[in-house]
Structures are given as C-alpha cells and as structure tokens.
PDB file of C-alpha atoms in Angstrom:
ATOM      1  CA  UNK A 268      87.484  96.174  92.538  1.00  0.00           C
ATOM      2  CA  UNK A 269      85.737  98.890  94.573  1.00  0.00           C
ATOM      3  CA  UNK A 270      82.889  96.475  95.284  1.00  0.00           C
ATOM      4  CA  UNK A 271      85.328  93.827  96.521  1.00  0.00           C
ATOM      5  CA  UNK A 272      87.058  96.295  98.845  1.00  0.00           C
ATOM      6  CA  UNK A 273      83.751  97.170 100.542  1.00  0.00           C
ATOM      7  CA  UNK A 274      83.908  93.905 102.482  1.00  0.00           C
ATOM      8  CA  UNK A 275      86.955  95.068 104.475  1.00  0.00           C
ATOM      9  CA  UNK A 276      86.684  97.436 107.435  1.00  0.00           C
ATOM     10  CA  UNK A 277      90.192  98.827 106.866  1.00  0.00           C
ATOM     11  CA  UNK A 278      91.847  99.521 103.499  1.00  0.00           C
ATOM     12  CA  UNK A 279      95.515 100.456 103.177  1.00  0.00           C
ATOM     13  CA  UNK A 280      96.700 101.917  99.880  1.00  0.00           C
ATOM     14  CA  UNK A 281     100.318 101.424  98.854  1.00  0.00           C
ATOM     15  CA  UNK A 282     102.078 102.930  95.850  1.00  0.00           C
ATOM     16  CA  UNK A 283     104.555 100.395  94.454  1.00  0.00           C
ATOM     17  CA  UNK A 284     108.068 101.843  94.356  1.00  0.00           C
ATOM     18  CA  UNK A 285     110.597 101.102  91.601  1.00  0.00           C
ATOM     19  CA  UNK A 286     113.144  99.964  94.188  1.00  0.00           C
ATOM     20  CA  UNK A 287     110.769  97.292  95.538  1.00  0.00           C
ATOM     21  CA  UNK A 288     111.260  95.151  92.440  1.00  0.00           C
ATOM     22  CA  UNK A 289     113.898  92.452  92.366  1.00  0.00           C
ATOM     23  CA  UNK A 290     116.128  91.036  89.622  1.00  0.00           C
ATOM     24  CA  UNK A 291     113.161  89.077  88.248  1.00  0.00           C
ATOM     25  CA  UNK A 292     111.373  92.403  87.634  1.00  0.00           C
ATOM     26  CA  UNK A 293     108.518  91.948  90.088  1.00  0.00           C
ATOM     27  CA  UNK A 294     108.011  93.115  93.642  1.00  0.00           C
ATOM     28  CA  UNK A 295     110.278  91.166  95.992  1.00  0.00           C
ATOM     29  CA  UNK A 296     108.527  88.790  98.399  1.00  0.00           C
ATOM     30  CA  UNK A 297     109.833  90.559 101.506  1.00  0.00           C
ATOM     31  CA  UNK A 298     108.041  93.752 100.430  1.00  0.00           C
ATOM     32  CA  UNK A 299     104.680  92.029 100.862  1.00  0.00           C
ATOM     33  CA  UNK A 300     105.619  91.419 104.502  1.00  0.00           C
ATOM     34  CA  UNK A 301     106.414  95.114 104.958  1.00  0.00           C
ATOM     35  CA  UNK A 302     103.148  96.128 103.290  1.00  0.00           C
ATOM     36  CA  UNK A 303     101.359  93.694 105.594  1.00  0.00           C
ATOM     37  CA  UNK A 304     102.900  95.402 108.604  1.00  0.00           C
ATOM     38  CA  UNK A 305     101.463  98.705 107.384  1.00  0.00           C
ATOM     39  CA  UNK A 306      98.042  97.092 106.928  1.00  0.00           C
ATOM     40  CA  UNK A 307      98.180  95.515 110.408  1.00  0.00           C
ATOM     41  CA  UNK A 308      99.102  98.812 112.055  1.00  0.00           C
ATOM     42  CA  UNK A 309      96.361 100.610 110.082  1.00  0.00           C
ATOM     43  CA  UNK A 310      93.876  98.026 111.373  1.00  0.00           C
ATOM     44  CA  UNK A 311      94.901  98.502 115.013  1.00  0.00           C
ATOM     45  CA  UNK A 312      94.933 102.277 114.577  1.00  0.00           C
ATOM     46  CA  UNK A 313      91.315 101.972 113.424  1.00  0.00           C
ATOM     47  CA  UNK A 314      90.647 100.127 116.697  1.00  0.00           C
ATOM     48  CA  UNK A 315      92.231 102.992 118.648  1.00  0.00           C
ATOM     49  CA  UNK A 316      95.401 101.209 119.763  1.00  0.00           C
ATOM     50  CA  UNK A 317      97.709 104.064 118.881  1.00  0.00           C
ATOM     51  CA  UNK A 318      95.646 106.872 120.354  1.00  0.00           C
ATOM     52  CA  UNK A 319      95.380 108.220 123.863  1.00  0.00           C
ATOM     53  CA  UNK A 320      92.332 105.946 124.334  1.00  0.00           C
ATOM     54  CA  UNK A 321      94.313 102.909 123.206  1.00  0.00           C
ATOM     55  CA  UNK A 322      97.097 103.695 125.651  1.00  0.00           C
ATOM     56  CA  UNK A 323      94.613 103.118 128.473  1.00  0.00           C
ATOM     57  CA  UNK A 324      94.389  99.445 127.466  1.00  0.00           C
ATOM     58  CA  UNK A 325      97.765  98.781 129.084  1.00  0.00           C
ATOM     59  CA  UNK A 326      98.576  96.234 126.418  1.00  0.00           C
ATOM     60  CA  UNK A 327     100.514  96.279 123.221  1.00  0.00           C
ATOM     61  CA  UNK A 328     100.402  94.097 120.181  1.00  0.00           C
ATOM     62  CA  UNK A 329     103.152  91.839 118.938  1.00  0.00           C
ATOM     63  CA  UNK A 330     103.263  89.622 115.905  1.00  0.00           C
ATOM     64  CA  UNK A 331     103.201  85.930 116.838  1.00  0.00           C
ATOM     65  CA  UNK A 332     102.992  84.411 113.347  1.00  0.00           C
ATOM     66  CA  UNK A 333     102.715  85.508 109.753  1.00  0.00           C
ATOM     67  CA  UNK A 334     102.465  83.911 106.348  1.00  0.00           C
ATOM     68  CA  UNK A 335     101.995  85.229 102.839  1.00  0.00           C
ATOM     69  CA  UNK A 336     100.417  83.365  99.952  1.00  0.00           C
ATOM     70  CA  UNK A 337     101.639  84.838  96.679  1.00  0.00           C
ATOM     71  CA  UNK A 338      99.020  84.627  93.938  1.00  0.00           C
ATOM     72  CA  UNK A 339     100.079  86.964  91.115  1.00  0.00           C
ATOM     73  CA  UNK A 340     103.220  89.054  90.548  1.00  0.00           C
ATOM     74  CA  UNK A 341     103.128  92.807  91.042  1.00  0.00           C
ATOM     75  CA  UNK A 342     105.315  95.194  89.045  1.00  0.00           C
ATOM     76  CA  UNK A 343     106.042  98.911  88.991  1.00  0.00           C
ATOM     77  CA  UNK A 344     104.054 101.081  88.472  1.00  0.00           C
ATOM     78  CA  UNK A 345     101.015  99.911  90.403  1.00  0.00           C
ATOM     79  CA  UNK A 346      98.885 100.738  93.391  1.00  0.00           C
ATOM     80  CA  UNK A 347      98.052  98.006  95.876  1.00  0.00           C
ATOM     81  CA  UNK A 348      94.916  98.143  98.006  1.00  0.00           C
ATOM     82  CA  UNK A 349      95.116  95.931 101.081  1.00  0.00           C
ATOM     83  CA  UNK A 350      91.852  95.033 102.768  1.00  0.00           C
ATOM     84  CA  UNK A 351      92.266  93.766 106.318  1.00  0.00           C
ATOM     85  CA  UNK A 352      89.762  92.071 108.587  1.00  0.00           C
ATOM     86  CA  UNK A 353      89.653  89.805 111.608  1.00  0.00           C
ATOM     87  CA  UNK A 354      89.314  86.176 110.676  1.00  0.00           C
ATOM     88  CA  UNK A 355      89.253  84.706 114.184  1.00  0.00           C
ATOM     89  CA  UNK A 356      89.540  85.733 117.810  1.00  0.00           C
ATOM     90  CA  UNK A 357      91.136  83.082 119.979  1.00  0.00           C
ATOM     91  CA  UNK A 358      91.644  83.255 123.736  1.00  0.00           C
ATOM     92  CA  UNK A 359      95.228  84.481 123.398  1.00  0.00           C
ATOM     93  CA  UNK A 360      95.421  85.989 119.891  1.00  0.00           C
ATOM     94  CA  UNK A 361      93.676  87.769 117.070  1.00  0.00           C
ATOM     95  CA  UNK A 362      94.015  86.305 113.590  1.00  0.00           C
ATOM     96  CA  UNK A 363      93.864  88.883 110.808  1.00  0.00           C
ATOM     97  CA  UNK A 364      93.745  88.342 107.056  1.00  0.00           C
ATOM     98  CA  UNK A 365      94.952  90.927 104.569  1.00  0.00           C
ATOM     99  CA  UNK A 366      94.029  90.695 100.902  1.00  0.00           C
ATOM    100  CA  UNK A 367      96.308  92.499  98.423  1.00  0.00           C
ATOM    101  CA  UNK A 368      94.594  93.763  95.257  1.00  0.00           C
ATOM    102  CA  UNK A 369      96.508  95.140  92.286  1.00  0.00           C
ATOM    103  CA  UNK A 370      94.930  98.197  90.724  1.00  0.00           C
ATOM    104  CA  UNK A 371      96.816  97.600  87.482  1.00  0.00           C
ATOM    105  CA  UNK A 372      95.754  93.977  86.987  1.00  0.00           C
ATOM    106  CA  UNK A 373      92.462  94.266  88.887  1.00  0.00           C
ATOM    107  CA  UNK A 374      93.328  90.959  90.568  1.00  0.00           C
ATOM    108  CA  UNK A 375      94.092  89.536  93.958  1.00  0.00           C
ATOM    109  CA  UNK A 376      97.886  89.433  94.233  1.00  0.00           C
ATOM    110  CA  UNK A 377      98.459  87.960  97.713  1.00  0.00           C
ATOM    111  CA  UNK A 378      96.861  86.993 101.017  1.00  0.00           C
ATOM    112  CA  UNK A 379      98.595  87.502 104.348  1.00  0.00           C
ATOM    113  CA  UNK A 380      97.744  85.894 107.676  1.00  0.00           C
ATOM    114  CA  UNK A 381      98.810  87.725 110.843  1.00  0.00           C
ATOM    115  CA  UNK A 382      98.443  86.239 114.312  1.00  0.00           C
ATOM    116  CA  UNK A 383      98.648  89.066 116.806  1.00  0.00           C
ATOM    117  CA  UNK A 384      99.332  88.529 120.508  1.00  0.00           C
ATOM    118  CA  UNK A 385      98.345  91.070 123.120  1.00  0.00           C
ATOM    119  CA  UNK A 386     101.270  91.721 125.398  1.00  0.00           C
ATOM    120  CA  UNK A 387     101.622  93.401 128.789  1.00  0.00           C
ATOM    121  CA  UNK A 388     104.960  95.183 128.658  1.00  0.00           C
ATOM    122  CA  UNK A 389     104.995  95.767 132.426  1.00  0.00           C
ATOM    123  CA  UNK A 390     104.793  92.079 133.276  1.00  0.00           C
ATOM    124  CA  UNK A 391     106.540  90.993 130.072  1.00  0.00           C
ATOM    125  CA  UNK A 392     103.894  88.399 129.342  1.00  0.00           C
ATOM    126  CA  UNK A 393     101.116  87.794 126.869  1.00  0.00           C
ATOM    127  CA  UNK A 394      97.572  88.341 128.015  1.00  0.00           C
ATOM    128  CA  UNK A 395      94.230  86.953 126.989  1.00  0.00           C
ATOM    129  CA  UNK A 396      92.305  89.074 124.505  1.00  0.00           C
ATOM    130  CA  UNK A 397      90.341  91.517 126.697  1.00  0.00           C
ATOM    131  CA  UNK A 398      86.592  91.805 126.232  1.00  0.00           C
ATOM    132  CA  UNK A 399      86.903  95.505 125.445  1.00  0.00           C
ATOM    133  CA  UNK A 400      89.149  94.634 122.478  1.00  0.00           C
ATOM    134  CA  UNK A 401      86.590  92.092 121.250  1.00  0.00           C
ATOM    135  CA  UNK A 402      83.913  94.807 121.466  1.00  0.00           C
ATOM    136  CA  UNK A 403      86.123  97.205 119.470  1.00  0.00           C
ATOM    137  CA  UNK A 404      86.671  94.553 116.789  1.00  0.00           C
ATOM    138  CA  UNK A 405      82.976  93.712 116.638  1.00  0.00           C
ATOM    139  CA  UNK A 406      82.115  97.395 116.261  1.00  0.00           C
ATOM    140  CA  UNK A 407      84.703  97.868 113.531  1.00  0.00           C
ATOM    141  CA  UNK A 408      83.749  94.695 111.695  1.00  0.00           C
ATOM    142  CA  UNK A 409      80.005  95.222 112.320  1.00  0.00           C
ATOM    143  CA  UNK A 410      79.377  91.613 113.347  1.00  0.00           C
TER     144      UNK A 410
END
C-alpha cells in the first residue's frame, strides 16, 4: 500500500472510531463525506490556503459538488489513508479526487470527487481559478 500512496501529493490518515459504524456494523456512508472534508482541507493547507501567505490570495474555497463511490466496507478498528490529488483544473473550479485505502484490508475502500470553487467573500461571487493557484497546484503535484 505504501507504494500506491506515493502517487498522491497529500495523504490524510484517519483512525476509524467505534461510533462511526452504523447498525449494519460498517462505517456509515456519511462518515466518508466527513473524512473527505478533512482530506480536502489537508490538500488546500498543503497549497498554503490556510496560512498567512494563503490569506493574501483574497479568495476562499467552497465545495460546489461532491460524490463518493463506495467500493468496500470499512469496520472498526482500522486506519484509513486518503490520498488526494487534482484531477482537473477548469476555468471556474478545481476537481480533486480522494482515494480511501483501508490499512486492515489493504484495499481501496472508496473514491471521492470534490469540485471546489474559488470564492471572493468581499464581492460574494465565484472567481476564475487564478494563475498563482494553478502554479501552486503544479508545484505540489509536480506536473
């Protein structure tokens, strides 16, 4: 699994909690969405969005769309490693993919798509993806 994770610029590690399981004795589907939020924020932290440098960008990020493809159930105890990378940069959004790997099963458990919109909170409107953000992504992803 370590070799697989090398292809992602940002890895988030999540310890599965007992309370995240549902009546069917596997992690509830909504938990994957919450884990994905952590992975998305970790990715943008790696870009510098939540640092003093990132604050100079005068833009925030908001989630425009998300989907999760569930591949294999996860149960307690387990550790999930989420590898996140940019799949596509469009004029008005960044499309990220997060891949959830189960340490216990050594398998891919889920894939999440996040479409992130850059938003100017002063004007209350979305903005086009700035070139400096594209450069940050390219540097992080090593394109």
